Amino acid sequence: MRSTGPRSTLADVAARAGVSKSLVSLVMRNEPGASAETRRRVLDAADELGYHPDRGARLLRSGRSRLLGVVFGIQHAFHADLVTALYTAARETGYELALSAVTPDRDETEATAGLLQDRCEALILLGPQTPTASLARLATRLPVVVLARGVRGAAVDVVHTADADGLHQAVDHLVQLGHRSIAHIDGGHAPGAAQRRRGYRDAMCRHALDRHTRIIRGGLTEEDGAAAARALLADPPTAVTVFNDRCATGVLDVLAHHGLKVPDDVSVVGYDDSRLARLAHVNLTTIAQDTATMTRLAVARAIDRVEGSTITHRDVVPPHLVVRSTTGPPTSP
Amino acid sequence: MRSTGPRSTLADVAARAGVSKSLVSLVMRNEPGASAETRRRVLDAADELGYHPDRGARLLRSGRSRLLGVVFGIQHAFHADLVTALYTAARETGYELALSAVTPDRDETEATAGLLQDRCEALILLGPQTPTASLARLATRLPVVVLARGVRGAAVDVVHTADADGLHQAVDHLVQLGHRSIAHIDGGHAPGAAQRRRGYRDAMCRHALDRHTRIIRGGLTEEDGAAAARALLADPPTAVTVFNDRCATGVLDVLAHHGLKVPDDVSVVGYDDSRLARLAHVNLTTIAQDTATMTRLAVARAIDRVEGSTITHRDVVPPHLVVRSTTGPPTSP
DNA sequence: ACGTGAGGCTGGAACGTTCCAGAGTCTGCG
DNA sequence: CGCAGACTCTGGAACGTTCCAGCCTCACGT
């Protein structure tokens, strides 16, 4: 049933065309050094035999896999968005992506190990939790780009959003709508949480709203958001900025269950502009990370390194506010 | 800065451990033939050198990649659950997973092509939309296992849930609670939708509730659920079974926004028991697909085929009801 | 005492490429 | 005429594995 036809090799093609292996190799790689006539003969022979070069052997000899490894959290909606964008960013570069997922049973170390076996030439890590020291050690073996997390110090390239800036925009927007009692549900120890927290605090200061500053411990999951929202119910602010969209979803949910109207009673701003936020029935006002730019940069940095660059880059990409329907002017001050 | 340390090889490890390459090879593959003591020495040496076997070279020599390709939809919460389970299912088998994602910009054909280049020995496709004919064609090249979709006819192995059975259980549960007006929000043309629809219809019949049968066009996203729920608002049933959890989330959302209490006013049952359903603040009663069993079977089928089996299997795994907090007795009949 | 067999280990030949050094042939030019 | 250089082409050595045949050593049974 299955045509387990024996794969033909360079040698087979060479024999059929009456030339040497080396010559066939040249022709297959489209390199100069063969006459037009032989070239055609070789190509014909290859075609007749249904020859396809063996990637593994090629890699083994040449040492180049043209593969970029990507480590991502499979449960993470925003990572899904990033991976999607990474695929398109890599499309025209001549490099391909190799995916390795982090799951509850499979940590980053394991995910990374898998990619090393594939001989990836560089690694792109999405919001890695790996301690900086380990990252640095990894970076001695091959180029590493950290995406969507601001790591300090390690000799790795970093691409992330101007986290604080995002919260400035969020607070500005709310203040402009007339809000004064604006809380922040933070991301705990999650990557970027500290910066966003600081952004919130600074912005409140700038608007002379220090005394309204109110930070509730959140996290990065829906759960965390729900818990934080419940903590807020006793004395709700008129607006709340949330660490990320996923967490904001939990907040919205709890508010709805307790009869609080969004945005009439409470305005909510998320962060990421993940697929979640764009859903019509959620339609969340949020701070959009510029995934297209970030992923394009990440891929470019990785390739630069592969091709010999030794400059360490840290790219901070500005986010922007996307106003949807979860924010509006406060009804009662 | 970066030592661009040359990748260490079997030979390096061998030198450091004071044994031969062959011995190291044995140890790395976990084959018998080395004493416990040397084994440890070799493992230590490998660790110190940060050695990772080169998959390409391995494949080149042995002709076996020991790789199972997995094609999945990266936007799909339930696929994430499946991939997670697949990793654990594959863990002890000696095979590894190669992931290839389907994104809005990257269709199944492209995802599959990538895996073929990696010389995967078999393919596991998650809820593929590819037409049966193409699947059959693909199956002539290498073993193919279709997971979470009941494909007819093609010479591929299939592992899926007893879809209709799930809806029987859902309806039985609701009837037992005292519901009579039970609607179904279906999945349109999605894989499995037809079977679930039929399961609902049959179960309603069996309980002599034919005249309450009410099917609303849904789909597999939150959007679809939200739209369907809005259609239901004019004359809400006391309970509704929904195509999947994702869709059910949309339903819950709309109900909450319109002040309908769940489960007091309306009971809701989902399908999949995806991570979504298990969230504390959602806590959705749902039909759990047995992902552990399904993935274990899928991996086993793939490996059987790789190892020469020519029997075509179709495994139908029974789902089971998980009662959480979105179902309860109807308050007013 | 001696074969015997098993367990632990080694050396070298593959696998299908690419890369390098060189071997012919031909052209043009001093 | 001879020789440099360009153009074609060839042979063989890598690349990092796995696989195979075989070599010790030791304990065991007779």
XYZ file of C-alpha atoms (C1' of nucleotides) in Angstrom:
726
model
C 0.000 0.000 0.000
C 2.482 2.583 1.120
C 5.196 3.156 -1.463
C 8.209 2.554 0.712
C 10.349 3.368 -2.303
C 14.037 3.536 -1.399
C 15.110 7.139 -1.259
C 17.557 7.992 -4.010
C 20.803 9.687 -3.144
C 23.335 11.991 -4.638
C 25.318 8.962 -5.730
C 22.349 7.542 -7.649
C 21.834 10.765 -9.511
C 25.559 11.004 -10.229
C 25.626 7.502 -11.656
C 22.629 8.131 -13.863
C 23.978 11.429 -15.178
C 27.472 10.013 -15.568
C 29.168 12.579 -13.362
C 30.614 12.751 -9.873
C 28.729 13.212 -6.610
C 30.402 16.553 -6.085
C 29.158 17.871 -9.342
C 25.609 16.869 -8.567
C 25.949 18.504 -5.187
C 26.984 21.747 -6.854
C 24.096 21.669 -9.237
C 21.554 20.895 -6.542
C 22.719 23.877 -4.540
C 22.641 26.079 -7.578
C 26.273 27.039 -7.248
C 28.458 28.065 -10.160
C 30.967 25.575 -11.505
C 28.982 23.392 -13.870
C 28.384 23.919 -17.562
C 24.859 24.674 -18.648
C 24.698 21.422 -20.500
C 25.747 19.136 -17.647
C 23.582 21.104 -15.298
C 20.581 20.215 -17.366
C 21.620 16.567 -17.588
C 21.998 16.384 -13.832
C 18.700 18.102 -13.182
C 16.955 15.723 -15.532
C 18.477 12.702 -13.871
C 17.482 14.003 -10.451
C 13.992 14.572 -11.660
C 13.629 11.107 -13.119
C 14.761 9.550 -9.879
C 12.544 11.786 -7.799
C 15.590 12.863 -5.887
C 15.282 15.138 -2.854
C 18.361 16.136 -0.891
C 18.492 14.756 2.621
C 18.171 17.592 5.093
C 19.876 15.712 7.878
C 22.936 14.777 5.916
C 23.183 18.255 4.521
C 22.994 19.738 7.984
C 25.439 17.261 9.365
C 28.084 18.171 6.872
C 27.485 21.888 6.523
C 26.712 22.592 10.162
C 23.800 24.874 9.315
C 20.230 23.977 10.120
C 18.648 27.323 9.321
C 16.331 26.611 12.196
C 15.212 29.034 14.898
C 13.945 27.365 18.068
C 10.923 28.871 19.796
C 9.984 28.068 23.385
C 6.451 29.114 24.323
C 3.785 28.451 26.942
C 1.032 26.519 25.299
C -1.604 27.648 27.792
C -0.841 31.271 27.131
C -3.226 33.057 24.782
C -0.769 35.860 24.191
C 2.008 33.430 23.336
C -0.264 31.980 20.707
C -0.518 35.438 19.186
C 3.247 35.807 19.284
C 3.903 32.425 17.693
C 1.460 33.295 14.956
C 3.336 36.508 14.277
C 6.697 34.772 14.501
C 5.743 32.394 11.722
C 4.941 35.284 9.425
C 8.052 37.176 10.497
C 10.232 34.192 9.688
C 8.561 33.457 6.397
C 10.775 35.482 4.090
C 14.048 35.049 5.921
C 15.126 31.627 4.747
C 14.973 30.352 8.295
C 12.337 28.069 9.701
C 10.778 27.803 13.126
C 10.981 24.812 15.431
C 8.380 24.912 18.190
C 8.771 23.493 21.664
C 6.005 23.943 24.203
C 6.136 24.498 27.919
C 3.282 22.655 29.609
C 2.443 21.964 33.242
C 4.443 18.725 32.889
C 7.260 20.018 30.763
C 9.394 22.836 31.996
C 11.494 25.311 30.093
C 14.644 23.310 30.540
C 13.116 20.300 28.903
C 11.601 22.366 26.128
C 14.969 23.949 25.451
C 16.786 20.631 25.463
C 14.508 19.359 22.732
C 15.432 22.268 20.498
C 19.129 21.858 21.112
C 18.844 18.344 19.725
C 17.388 19.775 16.561
C 20.524 21.865 16.195
C 18.652 25.117 16.138
C 21.006 27.960 15.363
C 19.321 30.332 17.785
C 16.615 30.293 20.416
C 13.701 32.662 20.881
C 12.205 32.377 24.346
C 8.723 33.725 25.015
C 8.385 35.276 28.447
C 10.774 32.780 30.016
C 10.716 32.225 33.771
C 14.199 30.734 33.688
C 16.542 32.556 36.077
C 18.906 35.032 34.486
C 21.958 32.986 35.354
C 20.702 29.967 33.432
C 19.836 32.160 30.498
C 23.356 33.491 30.484
C 24.738 29.976 30.517
C 22.473 28.998 27.665
C 23.607 32.051 25.757
C 27.182 30.815 25.809
C 26.093 27.895 23.691
C 24.009 29.676 21.090
C 22.338 33.024 20.422
C 19.320 33.604 22.637
C 16.603 36.194 22.171
C 14.208 36.832 25.028
C 10.842 38.031 23.822
C 8.163 39.704 25.912
C 10.151 39.891 29.067
C 12.654 42.478 30.166
C 15.642 40.562 31.457
C 18.480 42.525 32.937
C 22.131 41.823 32.668
C 22.320 38.557 30.840
C 24.179 38.610 27.563
C 21.065 37.907 25.572
C 19.124 40.036 23.161
C 15.862 41.276 24.565
C 12.741 42.477 22.820
C 9.902 43.685 24.942
C 7.201 46.274 25.298
C 7.685 49.578 27.060
C 5.625 48.227 29.917
C 5.396 51.346 32.015
C 4.492 53.426 28.994
C 1.440 51.245 28.459
C 0.123 52.033 31.897
C 0.759 55.706 31.423
C -1.486 55.573 28.398
C -4.124 53.604 30.257
C -4.228 56.007 33.180
C -4.134 59.065 30.911
C -7.083 57.706 29.019
C -9.091 57.090 32.182
C -8.253 60.465 33.670
C -9.264 62.133 30.460
C -12.622 60.399 30.752
C -12.995 61.951 34.187
C -11.905 59.110 36.469
C -10.034 59.759 39.672
C -10.520 56.604 41.651
C -8.397 54.291 39.501
C -7.067 51.003 40.872
C -4.486 48.629 39.452
C -4.676 44.863 39.595
C -1.098 43.793 39.178
C 0.665 40.699 37.886
C 2.451 39.687 41.067
C 5.856 38.313 40.124
C 5.040 37.771 36.466
C 7.450 39.135 33.845
C 6.756 42.813 33.329
C 4.491 43.139 36.362
C 6.871 45.336 38.304
C 7.291 47.762 35.414
C 3.578 48.021 34.805
C 2.986 48.610 38.494
C 5.533 51.372 38.453
C 3.992 52.846 35.316
C 0.646 52.983 37.061
C 2.079 54.592 40.152
C 4.009 57.202 38.187
C 1.050 58.123 36.069
C -1.171 58.524 39.114
C 1.475 60.794 40.608
C 1.743 62.831 37.487
C -1.989 63.463 37.630
C -1.738 64.299 41.321
C -3.895 61.339 42.183
C -1.414 59.793 44.587
C -3.938 59.373 47.317
C -6.182 57.336 44.999
C -3.377 54.957 44.188
C -4.557 51.480 45.002
C -2.782 48.313 44.007
C -4.419 44.920 44.376
C -2.477 41.717 44.075
C -3.481 39.885 40.896
C -1.539 37.544 38.634
C -1.624 36.403 35.044
C -4.594 34.071 34.939
C -8.356 34.510 34.873
C -8.413 33.089 38.398
C -6.153 35.764 39.696
C -8.270 38.454 38.112
C -11.457 37.018 39.561
C -9.987 36.867 43.044
C -8.710 40.428 42.834
C -12.056 41.682 41.598
C -13.840 40.074 44.513
C -11.461 41.878 46.848
C -12.519 45.098 45.171
C -16.276 44.604 45.489
C -16.642 46.061 48.956
C -15.479 49.459 47.829
C -15.208 49.529 44.039
C -13.183 52.214 42.250
C -14.662 53.792 39.139
C -11.934 52.336 36.975
C -9.336 49.619 37.079
C -6.274 48.849 35.004
C -5.370 45.176 34.874
C -2.058 43.416 34.354
C -3.173 41.573 31.247
C -6.205 40.654 29.177
C -6.465 37.192 30.569
C -6.592 38.522 34.087
C -9.004 41.264 32.988
C -11.356 38.612 31.668
C -11.645 37.216 35.174
C -12.336 40.697 36.488
C -15.087 41.341 33.960
C -16.647 38.064 34.816
C -16.873 38.717 38.517
C -18.155 42.261 37.977
C -20.900 40.984 35.710
C -21.888 38.365 38.251
C -22.278 40.981 40.906
C -24.435 43.213 38.802
C -21.850 45.899 38.195
C -22.141 47.369 34.725
C -19.050 47.886 32.599
C -18.240 50.632 31.783
C -21.096 52.458 33.563
C -20.158 51.419 37.085
C -16.557 50.415 36.493
C -14.235 50.931 33.529
C -11.701 48.213 32.794
C -8.456 48.382 30.802
C -6.506 45.253 29.907
C -3.047 44.698 28.488
C -1.750 42.732 25.467
C -4.604 43.089 23.014
C -4.647 39.340 22.789
C -7.276 37.477 20.839
C -9.282 37.452 24.057
C -9.681 41.225 24.098
C -10.782 41.407 20.510
C -13.707 39.048 20.950
C -16.847 40.963 20.115
C -18.643 40.092 23.316
C -15.690 41.061 25.466
C -14.540 44.006 23.397
C -11.997 45.063 25.963
C -10.225 48.406 25.991
C -6.599 47.416 26.254
C -2.973 48.289 25.716
C -1.869 46.631 22.504
C 1.603 45.188 22.349
C 2.926 45.568 18.850
C 3.386 41.878 18.143
C 4.227 42.360 14.484
C 7.149 44.648 15.259
C 8.288 42.674 18.259
C 8.406 39.379 16.437
C 10.031 40.899 13.387
C 12.727 42.334 15.639
C 13.153 39.077 17.521
C 13.690 37.132 14.329
C 16.041 39.774 12.966
C 18.126 39.815 16.152
C 18.390 36.057 16.168
C 19.522 35.957 12.564
C 22.000 38.794 13.070
C 23.626 36.840 15.849
C 23.684 33.667 13.852
C 25.433 35.538 11.129
C 28.114 36.716 13.463
C 27.017 39.928 15.107
C 28.242 40.303 18.659
C 26.294 43.404 19.608
C 23.741 42.938 22.347
C 20.455 44.609 21.596
C 17.622 45.600 23.860
C 14.607 46.676 21.894
C 11.796 48.359 23.725
C 8.727 48.607 21.561
C 6.058 51.166 22.412
C 2.558 49.831 22.958
C -0.590 51.727 22.113
C -4.028 52.155 23.565
C -6.949 50.489 21.844
C -10.234 51.903 23.005
C -13.100 49.484 22.876
C -16.215 49.299 24.966
C -15.065 48.605 28.516
C -14.136 52.184 29.266
C -16.318 55.275 29.514
C -16.873 58.279 31.718
C -17.745 57.581 35.356
C -21.465 57.954 36.070
C -21.264 59.143 39.680
C -18.088 60.786 41.011
C 31.852 37.234 24.891
C 30.008 34.167 23.763
C 32.350 31.251 23.686
C 30.357 30.058 20.664
C 31.517 26.866 22.246
C 31.752 24.197 19.641
C 28.982 21.741 20.232
C 30.278 18.776 22.105
C 30.010 15.375 20.492
C 29.960 11.757 21.451
C 33.709 11.704 21.057
C 34.156 14.532 23.556
C 32.024 12.804 26.120
C 33.848 9.543 25.475
C 37.215 11.208 25.996
C 36.127 12.847 29.214
C 34.613 9.671 30.619
C 37.537 7.585 29.427
C 35.477 5.177 27.350
C 34.727 4.588 23.678
C 32.255 6.455 21.523
C 30.210 3.302 21.116
C 29.778 2.946 24.818
C 28.591 6.498 25.176
C 26.187 5.931 22.327
C 24.744 2.937 24.173
C 24.325 4.860 27.357
C 22.708 7.836 25.683
C 20.167 5.577 24.065
C 19.532 3.804 27.322
C 20.374 0.425 25.882
C 21.698 -2.450 27.947
C 25.396 -3.254 27.724
C 27.019 -0.876 30.174
C 27.623 -1.367 33.860
C 25.747 0.848 36.253
C 28.952 2.473 37.329
C 30.216 3.446 33.870
C 26.753 4.515 32.920
C 26.808 7.037 35.683
C 30.274 8.227 34.754
C 29.222 8.738 31.163
C 26.051 10.546 32.151
C 28.019 12.843 34.406
C 30.529 13.618 31.704
C 27.729 14.344 29.246
C 26.135 16.654 31.746
C 29.289 18.574 32.450
C 29.868 19.126 28.752
C 26.270 20.077 28.154
C 26.096 17.361 25.563
C 23.000 16.903 23.439
C 22.863 14.163 20.822
C 22.602 15.441 17.268
C 19.329 14.376 15.828
C 20.479 14.791 12.266
C 23.456 12.533 12.599
C 21.372 10.037 14.468
C 18.771 10.011 11.759
C 21.378 9.834 9.052
C 22.976 6.733 10.458
C 19.957 4.876 11.781
C 17.425 5.968 9.214
C 15.048 6.557 12.091
C 14.089 9.969 13.371
C 11.920 8.671 16.234
C 9.867 11.775 15.730
C 6.091 12.040 15.747
C 4.770 15.122 14.005
C 1.851 16.945 15.597
C -0.290 19.447 13.718
C -2.449 21.603 15.977
C -4.420 24.847 15.982
C -2.568 27.307 18.121
C -5.663 29.391 18.857
C -7.522 26.374 20.151
C -7.673 26.000 23.935
C -8.631 22.358 23.685
C -5.744 21.617 21.341
C -3.453 23.062 23.958
C -4.822 20.522 26.408
C -4.297 17.753 23.878
C -0.740 18.767 23.095
C 0.006 18.865 26.803
C -1.311 15.345 27.177
C 0.492 14.178 24.049
C 3.818 15.238 25.495
C 3.239 13.154 28.582
C 1.910 10.248 26.550
C 5.022 10.278 24.387
C 7.397 10.634 27.290
C 8.070 6.971 27.982
C 7.872 5.701 24.447
C 11.263 6.672 23.121
C 9.657 8.898 20.539
C 9.610 12.654 20.604
C 7.108 15.193 19.381
C 7.666 17.726 16.650
C 5.095 20.526 16.763
C 3.768 22.430 13.816
C 1.088 25.039 14.350
C -1.833 26.040 12.211
C -2.362 29.792 12.425
C -4.568 32.201 10.518
C -1.638 32.656 8.098
C -0.427 29.089 7.955
C -2.758 26.374 6.838
C -2.685 22.671 7.510
C -0.944 21.884 4.258
C 1.935 24.140 5.126
C 2.101 22.847 8.683
C 2.197 19.294 7.402
C 4.851 20.030 4.799
C 7.145 21.356 7.496
C 6.897 18.136 9.434
C 7.528 15.985 6.384
C 10.810 17.793 5.853
C 11.793 16.950 9.384
C 11.378 13.313 8.411
C 8.791 12.543 11.050
C 7.910 8.892 11.085
C 4.211 9.484 11.651
C 1.777 12.371 11.865
C -0.838 13.091 14.501
C -3.382 15.617 13.290
C -5.578 17.446 15.784
C -9.096 18.025 14.529
C -7.907 18.507 10.954
C -10.137 20.299 8.456
C -8.262 18.773 5.539
C -10.604 16.927 3.186
C -10.669 13.163 3.506
C -9.168 12.621 0.076
C -6.045 14.621 0.926
C -5.728 12.779 4.200
C -5.811 9.498 2.337
C -3.126 10.709 -0.016
C -0.993 11.827 2.887
C -1.454 8.425 4.478
C 0.226 6.734 1.526
C 3.419 8.521 2.454
C 3.484 7.877 6.181
C 1.249 6.721 9.020
C -1.392 9.285 9.940
C -3.486 9.402 13.099
C -6.451 11.741 13.238
C -7.212 12.879 16.758
C -10.424 14.508 17.964
C -12.267 14.197 14.739
C -14.217 11.300 13.355
C -13.115 10.896 9.760
C -14.808 8.270 7.666
C -13.292 6.081 5.073
C -9.721 7.230 4.765
C -7.066 4.672 5.561
C -5.947 6.541 8.617
C -6.211 5.678 12.273
C -8.782 7.695 14.123
C -9.125 8.450 17.812
C -12.079 10.469 18.940
C -14.692 10.879 21.605
C -18.073 9.179 21.516
C -19.577 12.534 20.706
C -23.248 11.584 20.823
C -22.732 9.760 24.089
C -21.561 12.970 25.677
C -24.768 14.727 24.842
C -26.810 11.834 26.128
C -25.106 12.284 29.450
C -25.608 16.026 29.401
C -29.322 15.741 28.666
C -29.812 12.907 31.174
C -28.195 15.041 33.837
C -30.430 18.010 33.088
C -33.592 15.927 32.930
C -32.714 14.354 36.228
C -32.452 17.830 37.716
C -35.988 18.450 36.510
C -35.416 20.363 33.273
C -37.688 19.904 30.287
C -36.993 22.960 28.198
C -33.482 22.105 27.093
C -31.893 23.767 24.065
C -28.722 22.918 22.173
C -26.289 25.424 20.737
C -24.497 23.465 18.075
C -21.099 23.653 16.411
C -22.209 24.280 12.855
C -19.879 22.428 10.520
C -17.139 21.906 13.063
C -15.704 18.399 13.498
C -18.013 16.415 15.746
C -20.839 18.941 15.616
C -23.170 16.720 13.660
C -22.733 13.812 16.054
C -23.287 15.964 19.100
C -26.396 17.438 17.522
C -27.694 13.958 16.864
C -26.847 12.897 20.398
C -28.904 15.774 21.740
C -31.850 15.002 19.502
C -31.820 11.312 20.377
C -31.608 11.952 24.079
C -34.498 14.405 23.977
C -36.532 11.790 22.115
C -35.675 9.122 24.608
C -37.042 11.325 27.369
C -40.120 12.080 25.311
C -39.168 15.716 25.131
C -39.242 15.903 21.336
C -41.419 18.949 21.311
C -38.904 20.837 23.459
C -36.101 20.075 21.048
C -34.558 23.346 20.017
C -31.306 23.693 18.124
C -29.590 27.052 17.716
C -26.796 27.595 15.271
C -23.544 28.167 17.170
C -19.948 27.412 16.273
C -16.690 26.789 18.034
C -15.669 30.218 19.244
C -16.751 32.493 22.069
C -18.237 34.790 19.444
C -20.480 32.084 18.139
C -21.677 31.261 21.626
C -22.406 34.889 22.413
C -24.401 35.327 19.229
C -26.398 32.180 19.865
C -27.119 33.205 23.430
C -28.467 36.535 22.291
C -30.803 34.719 19.941
C -32.057 32.793 22.947
C -32.768 35.789 25.175
C -36.257 36.493 23.901
C -37.518 33.153 25.129
C -34.872 31.470 27.235
C -35.028 27.738 27.962
C -34.254 26.550 31.486
C -31.155 24.746 30.316
C -28.802 24.684 27.372
C -26.163 22.258 26.172
C -23.382 23.862 24.182
C -21.091 22.468 21.488
C -17.897 23.174 23.420
C -16.507 25.021 26.409
C -15.173 27.879 24.403
C -18.552 28.525 22.902
C -20.191 28.036 26.316
C -17.975 30.777 27.719
C -19.531 33.196 25.263
C -22.967 32.023 26.314
C -22.253 32.520 30.005
C -20.946 35.951 29.298
C -24.030 37.131 27.494
C -26.337 35.612 30.089
C -24.488 37.413 32.872
C -24.684 40.687 31.003
C -28.404 40.367 30.713
C -28.914 39.647 34.352
C -29.778 35.987 33.961
C -28.454 33.924 36.849
C -26.637 30.669 36.155
C -27.740 28.101 37.166
C -30.853 29.592 38.785
C -32.398 30.987 35.615
C -30.517 28.915 33.074
C -28.303 25.852 33.436
C -25.381 25.511 31.031
C -23.406 22.423 30.044
C -20.229 22.662 27.995
C -18.106 20.096 26.205
C -14.378 19.260 26.341
C -13.538 20.035 29.948
C -10.824 22.302 28.645
C -8.784 24.478 30.933
C -11.441 27.126 30.375
C -14.130 25.090 32.123
C -11.991 24.308 35.116
C -11.317 27.934 35.984
C -12.738 28.571 39.433
C -14.762 31.577 38.424
C -16.277 29.810 35.450
C -16.587 26.404 37.023
C -18.523 25.015 34.119
C -20.429 21.760 34.188
C -19.171 19.988 31.107
C -18.606 16.766 29.238
C -15.011 15.792 29.752
C -13.176 14.247 26.858
C -10.727 11.758 28.206
C -7.622 13.461 26.873
C -5.219 11.190 28.718
C -6.657 8.070 27.126
C -7.123 9.650 23.738
C -3.596 10.906 23.497
C -2.144 7.686 24.837
C -4.060 5.818 22.159
C -3.055 8.239 19.439
C 0.598 7.876 20.279
C 0.284 4.101 20.538
C -1.457 3.845 17.163
C 1.173 5.991 15.521
C 3.987 3.907 16.921
C 2.265 0.631 16.023
C 2.073 1.772 12.450
C 5.640 2.950 12.415
C 6.641 -0.442 13.634
C 4.881 -2.147 10.821
C 1.277 -2.751 11.803
C -1.141 -2.469 8.916
C -4.386 -2.692 10.853
C -6.553 0.384 10.741
C -7.963 1.343 14.109
C -10.844 3.554 15.034
C -10.943 4.217 18.728
C -13.995 5.816 20.206
C -13.348 6.950 23.746
C -16.298 7.545 26.070
C -16.528 10.977 27.651
C -17.929 11.618 31.096
C -19.959 14.257 32.793
C -18.246 16.614 35.209
C -20.747 18.433 37.356
C -19.648 21.843 38.487
C -21.645 24.895 39.330
C -23.389 25.915 36.127
C -26.164 23.368 36.427
C -28.900 23.052 39.023
C -32.623 22.416 39.270
C -34.864 24.860 37.418
C -36.425 27.420 39.735
C -39.695 27.989 37.883
C -41.031 25.367 35.464
C 41.699 -28.077 34.734
C 39.124 -26.618 30.869
C 35.693 -25.105 27.821
C 31.641 -22.001 27.661
C 28.879 -18.184 27.770
C 27.656 -13.898 29.301
C 28.653 -9.247 30.360
C 31.320 -5.116 29.423
C 33.676 -2.800 26.273
C 36.293 -1.220 21.733
C 37.333 -0.070 16.835
C 35.974 0.943 12.571
C 32.711 1.003 8.772
C 28.707 2.930 7.264
C 24.803 6.861 6.422
C 24.206 11.149 2.474
C 25.976 15.278 2.322
C 29.511 19.333 1.640
C 33.975 20.997 1.162
C 38.675 21.145 -0.298
C 42.573 20.272 -3.075
C 43.676 19.309 -7.258
C 43.515 17.374 -12.287
C 42.398 18.052 -16.939
C 41.169 21.013 -20.961
C 40.850 25.161 -23.368
C 41.663 29.994 -24.414
C 44.351 33.960 -25.069
C 48.496 36.436 -24.877
C 53.425 37.590 -24.642
C 55.425 28.106 -28.736
C 54.607 28.021 -23.972
C 52.389 29.320 -20.048
C 48.989 31.571 -17.030
C 44.482 31.543 -15.863
C 39.697 30.283 -16.254
C 36.527 26.873 -16.445
C 34.871 21.953 -15.538
C 35.064 18.377 -13.196
C 36.786 14.499 -9.770
C 38.198 12.000 -5.572
C 38.273 11.614 -0.991
C 38.010 13.385 3.669
C 35.075 15.162 6.923
C 30.383 15.752 9.833
C 28.260 12.931 14.459
C 25.902 9.172 14.849
C 24.654 3.880 14.975
C 25.681 -0.722 14.083
C 28.421 -4.793 13.789
C 32.028 -7.906 14.729
C 34.988 -9.033 17.871
C 38.020 -8.804 22.179
C 38.696 -9.355 27.141
C 37.603 -11.076 31.655
C 35.334 -13.593 34.821
C 32.343 -17.059 36.883
C 30.316 -21.298 36.270
C 29.543 -26.213 35.443
C 31.654 -30.507 34.336
